Short mmCIF file of N, CA and C and ligand atoms in Angstrom, two decimals:
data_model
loop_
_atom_site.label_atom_id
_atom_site.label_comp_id
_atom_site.label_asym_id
_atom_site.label_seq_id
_atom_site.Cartn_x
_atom_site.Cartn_y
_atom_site.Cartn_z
N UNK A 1 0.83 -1.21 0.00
CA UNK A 1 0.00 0.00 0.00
C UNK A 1 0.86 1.26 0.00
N UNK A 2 0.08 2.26 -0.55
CA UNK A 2 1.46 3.85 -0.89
C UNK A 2 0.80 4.64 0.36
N UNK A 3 1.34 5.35 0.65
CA UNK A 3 1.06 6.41 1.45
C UNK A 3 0.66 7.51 1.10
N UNK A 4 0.49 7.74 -0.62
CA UNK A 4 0.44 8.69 -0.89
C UNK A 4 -1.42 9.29 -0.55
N UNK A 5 -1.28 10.54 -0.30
CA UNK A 5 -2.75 11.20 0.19
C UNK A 5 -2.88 12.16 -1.09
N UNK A 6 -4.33 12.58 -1.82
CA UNK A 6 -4.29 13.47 -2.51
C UNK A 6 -5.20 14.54 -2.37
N UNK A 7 -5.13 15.54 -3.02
CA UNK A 7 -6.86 16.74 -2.82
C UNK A 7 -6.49 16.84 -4.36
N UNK A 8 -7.90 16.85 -4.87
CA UNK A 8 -8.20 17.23 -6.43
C UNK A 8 -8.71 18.60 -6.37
N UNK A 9 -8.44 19.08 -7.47
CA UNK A 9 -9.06 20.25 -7.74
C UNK A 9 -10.63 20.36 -8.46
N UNK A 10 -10.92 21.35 -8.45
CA UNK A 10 -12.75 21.34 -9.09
C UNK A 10 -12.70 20.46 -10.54
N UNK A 11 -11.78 20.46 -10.98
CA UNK A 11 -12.13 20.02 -12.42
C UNK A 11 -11.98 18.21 -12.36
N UNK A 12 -11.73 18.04 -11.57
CA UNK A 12 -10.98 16.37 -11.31
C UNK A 12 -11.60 15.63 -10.11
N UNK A 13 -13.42 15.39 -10.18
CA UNK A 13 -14.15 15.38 -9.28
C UNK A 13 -14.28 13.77 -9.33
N UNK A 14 -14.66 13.15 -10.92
CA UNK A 14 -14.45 12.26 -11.50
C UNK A 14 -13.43 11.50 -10.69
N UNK A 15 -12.58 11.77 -11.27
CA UNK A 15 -10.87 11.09 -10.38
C UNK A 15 -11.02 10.54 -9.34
N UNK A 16 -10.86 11.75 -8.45
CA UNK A 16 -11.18 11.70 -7.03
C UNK A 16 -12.10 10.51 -6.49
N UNK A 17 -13.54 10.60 -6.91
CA UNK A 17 -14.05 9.26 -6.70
C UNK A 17 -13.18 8.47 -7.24
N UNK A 18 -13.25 7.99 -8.02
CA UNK A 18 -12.21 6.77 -9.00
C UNK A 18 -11.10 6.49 -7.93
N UNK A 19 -10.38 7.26 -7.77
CA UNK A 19 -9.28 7.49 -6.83
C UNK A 19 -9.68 6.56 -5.25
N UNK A 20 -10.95 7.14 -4.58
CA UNK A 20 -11.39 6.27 -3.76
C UNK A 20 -12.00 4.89 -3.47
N UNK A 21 -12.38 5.02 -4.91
CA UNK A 21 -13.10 3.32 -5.46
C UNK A 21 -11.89 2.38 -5.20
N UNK A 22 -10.48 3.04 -5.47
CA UNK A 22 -9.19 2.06 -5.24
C UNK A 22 -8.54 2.43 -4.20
N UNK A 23 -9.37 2.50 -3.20
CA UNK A 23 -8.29 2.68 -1.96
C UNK A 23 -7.92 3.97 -1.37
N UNK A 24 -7.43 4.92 -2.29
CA UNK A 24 -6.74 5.89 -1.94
C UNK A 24 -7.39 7.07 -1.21
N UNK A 25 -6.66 7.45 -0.63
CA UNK A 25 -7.87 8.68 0.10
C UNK A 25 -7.42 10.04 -0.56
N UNK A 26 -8.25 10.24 -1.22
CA UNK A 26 -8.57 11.25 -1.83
C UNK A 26 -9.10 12.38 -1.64
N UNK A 27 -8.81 13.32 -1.62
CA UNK A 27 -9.86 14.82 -0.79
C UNK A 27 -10.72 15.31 -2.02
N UNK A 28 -11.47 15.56 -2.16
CA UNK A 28 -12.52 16.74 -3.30
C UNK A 28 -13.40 17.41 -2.44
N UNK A 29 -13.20 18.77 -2.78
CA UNK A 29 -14.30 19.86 -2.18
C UNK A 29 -14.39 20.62 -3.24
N UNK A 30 -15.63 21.01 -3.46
CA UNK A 30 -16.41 21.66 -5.07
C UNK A 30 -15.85 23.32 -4.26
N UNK A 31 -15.24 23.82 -4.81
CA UNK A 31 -15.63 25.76 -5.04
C UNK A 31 -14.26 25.97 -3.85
N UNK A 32 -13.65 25.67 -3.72
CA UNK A 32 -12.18 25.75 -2.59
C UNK A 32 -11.86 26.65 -3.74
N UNK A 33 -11.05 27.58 -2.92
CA UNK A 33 -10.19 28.57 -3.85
C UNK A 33 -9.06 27.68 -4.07
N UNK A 34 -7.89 28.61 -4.97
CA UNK A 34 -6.54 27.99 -4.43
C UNK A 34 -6.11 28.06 -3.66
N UNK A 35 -5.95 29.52 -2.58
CA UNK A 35 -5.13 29.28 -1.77
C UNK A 35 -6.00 28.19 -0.39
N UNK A 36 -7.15 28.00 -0.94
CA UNK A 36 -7.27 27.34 0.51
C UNK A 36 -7.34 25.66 -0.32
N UNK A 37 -6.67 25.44 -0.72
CA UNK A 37 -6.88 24.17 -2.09
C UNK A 37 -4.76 23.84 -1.53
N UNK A 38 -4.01 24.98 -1.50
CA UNK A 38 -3.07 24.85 -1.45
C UNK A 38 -2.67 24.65 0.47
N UNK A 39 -3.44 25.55 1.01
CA UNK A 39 -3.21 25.29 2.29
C UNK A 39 -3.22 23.91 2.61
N UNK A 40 -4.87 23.90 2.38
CA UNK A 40 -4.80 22.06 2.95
C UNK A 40 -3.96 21.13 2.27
N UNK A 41 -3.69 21.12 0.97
CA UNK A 41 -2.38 20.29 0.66
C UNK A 41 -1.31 20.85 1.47
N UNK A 42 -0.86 21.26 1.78
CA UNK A 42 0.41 21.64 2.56
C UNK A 42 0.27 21.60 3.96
N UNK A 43 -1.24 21.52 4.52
CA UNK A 43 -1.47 21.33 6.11
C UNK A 43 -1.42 19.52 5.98
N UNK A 44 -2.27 18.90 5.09
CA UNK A 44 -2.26 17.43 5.42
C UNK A 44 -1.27 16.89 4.54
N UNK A 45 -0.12 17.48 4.15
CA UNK A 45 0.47 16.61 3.13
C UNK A 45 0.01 15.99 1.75
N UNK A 46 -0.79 16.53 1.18
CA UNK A 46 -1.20 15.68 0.14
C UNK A 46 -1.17 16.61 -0.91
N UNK A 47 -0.73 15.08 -2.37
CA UNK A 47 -0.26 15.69 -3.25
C UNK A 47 -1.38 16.92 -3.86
N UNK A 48 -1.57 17.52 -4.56
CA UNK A 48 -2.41 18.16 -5.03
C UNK A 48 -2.81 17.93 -6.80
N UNK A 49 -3.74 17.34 -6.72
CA UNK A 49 -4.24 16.79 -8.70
C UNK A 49 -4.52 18.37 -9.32
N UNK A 50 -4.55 18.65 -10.21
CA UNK A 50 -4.54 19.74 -10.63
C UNK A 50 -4.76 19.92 -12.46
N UNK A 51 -5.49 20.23 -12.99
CA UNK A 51 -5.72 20.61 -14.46
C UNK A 51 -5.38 21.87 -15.01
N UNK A 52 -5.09 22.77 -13.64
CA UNK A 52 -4.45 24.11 -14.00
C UNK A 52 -2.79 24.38 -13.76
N UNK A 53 -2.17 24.88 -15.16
CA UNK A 53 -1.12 24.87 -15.18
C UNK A 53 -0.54 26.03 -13.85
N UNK A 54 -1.40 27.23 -13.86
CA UNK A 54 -0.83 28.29 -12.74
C UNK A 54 -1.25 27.47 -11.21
N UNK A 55 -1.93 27.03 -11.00
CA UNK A 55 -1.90 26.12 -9.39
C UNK A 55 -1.34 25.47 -9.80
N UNK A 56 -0.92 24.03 -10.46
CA UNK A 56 0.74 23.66 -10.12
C UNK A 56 1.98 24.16 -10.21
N UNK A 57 2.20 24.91 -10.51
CA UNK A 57 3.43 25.95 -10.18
C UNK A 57 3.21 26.73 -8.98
N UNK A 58 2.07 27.11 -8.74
CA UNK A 58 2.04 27.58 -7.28
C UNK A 58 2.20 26.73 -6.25
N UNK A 59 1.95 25.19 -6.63
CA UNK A 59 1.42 24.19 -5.46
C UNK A 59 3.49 23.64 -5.33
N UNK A 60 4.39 24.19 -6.04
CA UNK A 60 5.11 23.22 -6.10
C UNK A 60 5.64 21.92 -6.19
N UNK A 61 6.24 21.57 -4.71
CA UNK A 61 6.76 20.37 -4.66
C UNK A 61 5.64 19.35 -4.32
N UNK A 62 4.57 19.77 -4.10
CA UNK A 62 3.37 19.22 -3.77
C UNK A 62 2.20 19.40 -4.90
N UNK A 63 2.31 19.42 -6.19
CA UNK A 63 1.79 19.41 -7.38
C UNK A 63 1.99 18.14 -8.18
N UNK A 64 0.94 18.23 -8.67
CA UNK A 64 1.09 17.03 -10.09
C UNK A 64 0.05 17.90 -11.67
N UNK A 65 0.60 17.90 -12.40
CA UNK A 65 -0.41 18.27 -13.58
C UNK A 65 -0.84 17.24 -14.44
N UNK A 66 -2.14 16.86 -14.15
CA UNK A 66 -2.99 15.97 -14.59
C UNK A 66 -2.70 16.37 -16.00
N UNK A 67 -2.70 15.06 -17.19
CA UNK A 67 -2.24 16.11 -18.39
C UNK A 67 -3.44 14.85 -19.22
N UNK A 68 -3.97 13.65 -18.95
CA UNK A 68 -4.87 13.05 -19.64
C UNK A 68 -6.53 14.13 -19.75
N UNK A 69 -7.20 13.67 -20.71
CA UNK A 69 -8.69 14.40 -20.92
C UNK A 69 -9.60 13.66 -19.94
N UNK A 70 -9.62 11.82 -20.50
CA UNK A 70 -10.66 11.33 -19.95
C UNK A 70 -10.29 10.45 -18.55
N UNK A 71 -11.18 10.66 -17.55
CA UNK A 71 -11.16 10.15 -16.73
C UNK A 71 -10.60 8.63 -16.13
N UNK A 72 -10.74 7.78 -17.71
CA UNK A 72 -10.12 6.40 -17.73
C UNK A 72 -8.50 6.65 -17.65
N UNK A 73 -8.07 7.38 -19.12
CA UNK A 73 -6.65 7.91 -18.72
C UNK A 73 -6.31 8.15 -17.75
N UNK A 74 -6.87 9.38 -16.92
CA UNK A 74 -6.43 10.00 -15.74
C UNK A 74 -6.27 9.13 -14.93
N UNK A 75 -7.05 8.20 -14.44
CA UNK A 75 -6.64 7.49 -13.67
C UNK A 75 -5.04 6.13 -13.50
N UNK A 76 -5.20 5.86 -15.39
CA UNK A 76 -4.06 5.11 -15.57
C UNK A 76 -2.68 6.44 -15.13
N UNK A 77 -3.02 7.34 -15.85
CA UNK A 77 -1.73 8.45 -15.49
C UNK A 77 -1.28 8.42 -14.28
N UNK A 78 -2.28 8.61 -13.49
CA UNK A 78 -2.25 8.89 -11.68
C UNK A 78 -1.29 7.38 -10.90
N UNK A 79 -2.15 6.11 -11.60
CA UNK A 79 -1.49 4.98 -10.77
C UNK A 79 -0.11 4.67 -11.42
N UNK A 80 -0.27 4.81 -12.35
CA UNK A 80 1.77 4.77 -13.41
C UNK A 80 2.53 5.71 -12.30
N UNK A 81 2.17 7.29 -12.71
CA UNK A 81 2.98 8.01 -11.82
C UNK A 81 3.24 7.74 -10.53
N UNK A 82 2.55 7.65 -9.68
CA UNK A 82 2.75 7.46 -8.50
C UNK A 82 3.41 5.62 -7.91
N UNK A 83 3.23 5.08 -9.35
CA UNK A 83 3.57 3.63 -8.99
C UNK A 83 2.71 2.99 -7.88
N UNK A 84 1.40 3.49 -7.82
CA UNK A 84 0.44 2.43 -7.09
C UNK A 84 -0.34 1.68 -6.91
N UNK A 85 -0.02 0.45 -6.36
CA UNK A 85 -0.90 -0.29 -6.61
C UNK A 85 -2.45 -0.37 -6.22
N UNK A 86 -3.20 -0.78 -6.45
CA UNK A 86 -5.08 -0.52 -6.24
C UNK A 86 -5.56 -1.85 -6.00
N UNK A 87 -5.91 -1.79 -5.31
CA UNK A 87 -6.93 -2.85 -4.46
C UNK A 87 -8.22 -3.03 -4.38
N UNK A 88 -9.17 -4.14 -4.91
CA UNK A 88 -10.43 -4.10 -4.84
C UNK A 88 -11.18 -4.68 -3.51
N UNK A 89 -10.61 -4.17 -2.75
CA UNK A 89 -11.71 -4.70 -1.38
C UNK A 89 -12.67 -3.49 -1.20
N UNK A 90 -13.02 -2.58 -1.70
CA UNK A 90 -13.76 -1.44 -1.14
C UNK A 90 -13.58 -1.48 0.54
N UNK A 91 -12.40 -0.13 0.44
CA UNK A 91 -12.30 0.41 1.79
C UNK A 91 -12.45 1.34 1.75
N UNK A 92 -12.53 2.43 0.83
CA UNK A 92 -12.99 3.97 1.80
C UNK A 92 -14.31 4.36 1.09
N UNK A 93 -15.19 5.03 1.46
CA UNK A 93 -16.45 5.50 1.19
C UNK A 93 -15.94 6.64 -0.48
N UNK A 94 -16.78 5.82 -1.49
CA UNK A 94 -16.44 6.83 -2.84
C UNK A 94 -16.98 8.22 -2.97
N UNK A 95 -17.73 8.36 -2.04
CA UNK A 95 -18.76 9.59 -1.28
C UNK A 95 -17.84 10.72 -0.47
N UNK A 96 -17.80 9.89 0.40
CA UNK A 96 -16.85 11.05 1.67
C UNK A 96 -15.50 10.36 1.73
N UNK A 97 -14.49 9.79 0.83
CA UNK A 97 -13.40 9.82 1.51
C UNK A 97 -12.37 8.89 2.91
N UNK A 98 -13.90 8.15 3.63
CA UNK A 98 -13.35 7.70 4.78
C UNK A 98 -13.28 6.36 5.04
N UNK A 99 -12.51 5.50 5.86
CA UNK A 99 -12.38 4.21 5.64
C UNK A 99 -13.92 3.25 5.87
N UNK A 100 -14.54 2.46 5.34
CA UNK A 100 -15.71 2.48 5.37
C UNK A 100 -15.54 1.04 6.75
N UNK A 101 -16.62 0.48 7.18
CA UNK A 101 -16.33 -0.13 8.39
C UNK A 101 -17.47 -1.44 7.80
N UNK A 102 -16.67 -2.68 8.94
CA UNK A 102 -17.63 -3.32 8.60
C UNK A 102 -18.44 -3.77 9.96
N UNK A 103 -19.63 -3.63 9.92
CA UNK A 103 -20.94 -3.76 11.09
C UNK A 103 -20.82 -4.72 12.14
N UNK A 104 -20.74 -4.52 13.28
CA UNK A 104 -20.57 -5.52 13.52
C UNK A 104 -21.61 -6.66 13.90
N UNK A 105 -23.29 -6.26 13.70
CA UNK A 105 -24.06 -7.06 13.94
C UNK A 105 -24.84 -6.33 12.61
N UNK A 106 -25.33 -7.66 11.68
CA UNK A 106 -26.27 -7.23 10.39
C UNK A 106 -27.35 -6.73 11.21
N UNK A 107 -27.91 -6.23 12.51
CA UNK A 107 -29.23 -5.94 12.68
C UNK A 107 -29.00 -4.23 12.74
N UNK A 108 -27.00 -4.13 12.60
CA UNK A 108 -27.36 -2.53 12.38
C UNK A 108 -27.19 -2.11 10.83
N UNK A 109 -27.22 -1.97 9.98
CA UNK A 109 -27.56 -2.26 8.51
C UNK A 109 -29.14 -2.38 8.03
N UNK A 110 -30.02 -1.63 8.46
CA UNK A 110 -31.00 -1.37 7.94
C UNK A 110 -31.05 -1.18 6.53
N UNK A 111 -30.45 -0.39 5.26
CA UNK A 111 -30.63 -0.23 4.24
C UNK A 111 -30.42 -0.98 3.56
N UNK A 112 -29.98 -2.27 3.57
CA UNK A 112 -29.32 -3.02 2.67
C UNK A 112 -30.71 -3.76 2.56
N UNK A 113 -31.18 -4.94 0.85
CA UNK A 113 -31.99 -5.59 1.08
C UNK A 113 -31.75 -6.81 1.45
N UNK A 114 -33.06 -7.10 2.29
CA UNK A 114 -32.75 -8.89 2.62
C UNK A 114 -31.82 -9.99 1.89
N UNK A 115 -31.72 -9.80 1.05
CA UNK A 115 -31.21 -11.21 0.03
C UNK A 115 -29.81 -10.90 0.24
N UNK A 116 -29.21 -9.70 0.83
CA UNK A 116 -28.04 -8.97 0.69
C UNK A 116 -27.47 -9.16 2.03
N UNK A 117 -28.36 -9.08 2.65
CA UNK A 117 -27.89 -9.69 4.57
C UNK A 117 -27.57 -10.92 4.34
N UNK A 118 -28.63 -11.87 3.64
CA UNK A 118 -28.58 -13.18 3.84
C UNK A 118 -27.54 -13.46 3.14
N UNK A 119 -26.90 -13.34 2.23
CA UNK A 119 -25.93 -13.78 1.25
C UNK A 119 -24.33 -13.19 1.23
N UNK A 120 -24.40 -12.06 1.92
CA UNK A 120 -23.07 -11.93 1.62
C UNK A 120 -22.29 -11.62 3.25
N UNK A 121 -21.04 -11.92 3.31
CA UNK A 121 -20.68 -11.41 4.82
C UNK A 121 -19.77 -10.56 4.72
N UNK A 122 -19.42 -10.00 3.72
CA UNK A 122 -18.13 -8.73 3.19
C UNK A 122 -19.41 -7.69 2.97
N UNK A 123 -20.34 -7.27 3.79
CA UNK A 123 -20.84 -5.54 3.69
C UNK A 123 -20.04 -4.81 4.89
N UNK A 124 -20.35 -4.03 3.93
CA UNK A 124 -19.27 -2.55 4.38
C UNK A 124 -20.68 -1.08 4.62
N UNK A 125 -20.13 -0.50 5.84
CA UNK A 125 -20.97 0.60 6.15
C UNK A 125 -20.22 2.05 6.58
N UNK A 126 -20.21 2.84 5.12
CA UNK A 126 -19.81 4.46 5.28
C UNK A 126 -20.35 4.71 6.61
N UNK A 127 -19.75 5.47 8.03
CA UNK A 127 -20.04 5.49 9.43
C UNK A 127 -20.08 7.23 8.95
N UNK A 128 -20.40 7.25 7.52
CA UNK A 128 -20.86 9.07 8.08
C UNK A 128 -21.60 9.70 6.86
N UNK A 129 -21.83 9.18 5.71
CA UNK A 129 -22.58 9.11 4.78
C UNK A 129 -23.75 7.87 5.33
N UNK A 130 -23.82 6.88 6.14
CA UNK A 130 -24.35 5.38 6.64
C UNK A 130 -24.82 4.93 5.01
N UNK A 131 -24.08 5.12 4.10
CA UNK A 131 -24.57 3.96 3.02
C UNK A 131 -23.51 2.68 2.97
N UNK A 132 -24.48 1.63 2.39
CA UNK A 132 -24.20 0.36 3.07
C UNK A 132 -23.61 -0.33 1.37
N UNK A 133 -22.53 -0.90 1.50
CA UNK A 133 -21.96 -1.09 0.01
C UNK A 133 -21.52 -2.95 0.58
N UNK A 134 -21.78 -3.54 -0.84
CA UNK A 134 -21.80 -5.44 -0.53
C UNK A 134 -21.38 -5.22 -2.21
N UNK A 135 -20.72 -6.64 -2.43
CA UNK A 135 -20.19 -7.18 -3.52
C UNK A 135 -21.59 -7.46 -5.13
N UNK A 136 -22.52 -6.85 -4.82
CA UNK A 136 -23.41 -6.68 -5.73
C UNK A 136 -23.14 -6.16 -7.28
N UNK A 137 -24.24 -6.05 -7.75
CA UNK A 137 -24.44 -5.34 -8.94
C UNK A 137 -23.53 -4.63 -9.38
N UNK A 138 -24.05 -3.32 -8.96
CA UNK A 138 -23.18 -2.27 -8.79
C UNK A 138 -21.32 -2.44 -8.95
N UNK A 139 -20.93 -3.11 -7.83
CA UNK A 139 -19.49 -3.10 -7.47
C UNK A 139 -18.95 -3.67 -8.58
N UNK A 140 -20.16 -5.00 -9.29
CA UNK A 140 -19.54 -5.99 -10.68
C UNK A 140 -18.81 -5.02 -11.80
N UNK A 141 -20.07 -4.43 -11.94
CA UNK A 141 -19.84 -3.05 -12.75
C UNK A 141 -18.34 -2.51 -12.80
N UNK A 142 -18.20 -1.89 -11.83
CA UNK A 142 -16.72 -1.45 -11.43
C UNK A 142 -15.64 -2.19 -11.53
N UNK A 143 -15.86 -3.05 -11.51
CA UNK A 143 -14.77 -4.07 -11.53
C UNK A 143 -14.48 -4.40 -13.10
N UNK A 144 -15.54 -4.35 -13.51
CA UNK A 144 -15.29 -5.06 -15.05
C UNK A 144 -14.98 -3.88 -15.56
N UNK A 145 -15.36 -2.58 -15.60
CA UNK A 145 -14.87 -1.52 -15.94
C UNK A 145 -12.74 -1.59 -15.63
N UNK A 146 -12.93 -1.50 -14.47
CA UNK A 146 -11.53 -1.40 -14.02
C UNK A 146 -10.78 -2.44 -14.88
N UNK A 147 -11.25 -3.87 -14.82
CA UNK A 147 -10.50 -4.68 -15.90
C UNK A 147 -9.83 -3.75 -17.00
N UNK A 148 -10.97 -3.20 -17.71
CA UNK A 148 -10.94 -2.96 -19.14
C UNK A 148 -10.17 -1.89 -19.13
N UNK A 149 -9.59 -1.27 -18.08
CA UNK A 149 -8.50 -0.05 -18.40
C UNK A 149 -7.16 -0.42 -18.10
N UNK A 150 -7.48 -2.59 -17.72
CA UNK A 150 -6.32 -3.15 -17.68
C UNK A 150 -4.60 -2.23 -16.96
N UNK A 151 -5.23 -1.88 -15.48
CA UNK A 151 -4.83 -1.42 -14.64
C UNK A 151 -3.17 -2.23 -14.07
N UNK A 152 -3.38 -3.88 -14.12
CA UNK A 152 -2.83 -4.43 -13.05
C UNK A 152 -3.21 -4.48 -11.76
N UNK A 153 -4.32 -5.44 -11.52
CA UNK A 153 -4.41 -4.95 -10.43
C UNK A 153 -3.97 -6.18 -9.25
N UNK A 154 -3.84 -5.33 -7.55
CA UNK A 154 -3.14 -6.16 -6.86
C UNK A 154 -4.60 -6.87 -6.09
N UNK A 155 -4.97 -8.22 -6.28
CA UNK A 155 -6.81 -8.06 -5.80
C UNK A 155 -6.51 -8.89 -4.15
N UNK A 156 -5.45 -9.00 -3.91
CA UNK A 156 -4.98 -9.80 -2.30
C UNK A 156 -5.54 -8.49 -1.33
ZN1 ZN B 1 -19.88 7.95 2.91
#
């Protein structure tokens, strides 16, 4: 696992989720100026994603200039550069950012449907968004997507 932490900028909202779908903790906040875009990269350490050439030169040693269009790219760009590897266990909430938890009794998991309690024992519950994410539909989706941008991925 990398250590690396990031904050995206407004234009790289896309990412950012994407970014969290694999692990990484990712920051996005819609309408942050720069300098408060640059503070918090420089208060929490994290790199700063960026589509604007004048904020990475301002952001320095703590800049990256996103230089792909589509979001599939961007993401191959991001894990090449940084050399990291991505993991499909869904651990942090693609919503807020935070490590998502798993319940420790299915009777607290209200949202999920029945067939979804009964069948799976890998659900996971965002403890601040409370949405409830299981190896379903949905996640297939993602996955077969992720295949197809033929990532490498590490799935241990
Ligand atoms: Zn959440």
């Amino acid at each position: 696992m990398s250590n690396n932490k990031f904050i995206a900028d407004c234009m790289l909202g896309k990412l950012a989720r994407w970014l969290r779908i694999l692990g990484f903790d990712t920051q996005y906040v819609r309408y942050l100026a720069d300098a408060q875009l640059l503070a918090q990269a420089r208060y929490q350490n994290r790199i700063l994603l960026t589509k604007d050439t004048l904020l990475y030169k301002k952001a320095k040693n703590l800049g990256y200039l996103v230089r792909s269009v589509t979001v599939e790219k961007q993401i191959n760009e991001i894990l090449h550069h940084f050399q990291l590897h991505p993991h499909l266990s869904l651990t942090r909430c693609p919503h807020c950012n935070i490590p998502l938890e798993i319940p420790s009794q299915k009777a607290q998991i209200p949202w999920a449907p029945l067939y979804v309690l009964r069948s799976f024992s890998d659900i996971k519950v965002c403890p601040r968004c409370n949405q409830t994410f299981w190896p379903g539909t949905h996640w297939k989706n993602i996955i077969k997507k992720l295949e197809s941008l033929d990532l490498g991925f590490d799935e241990k």
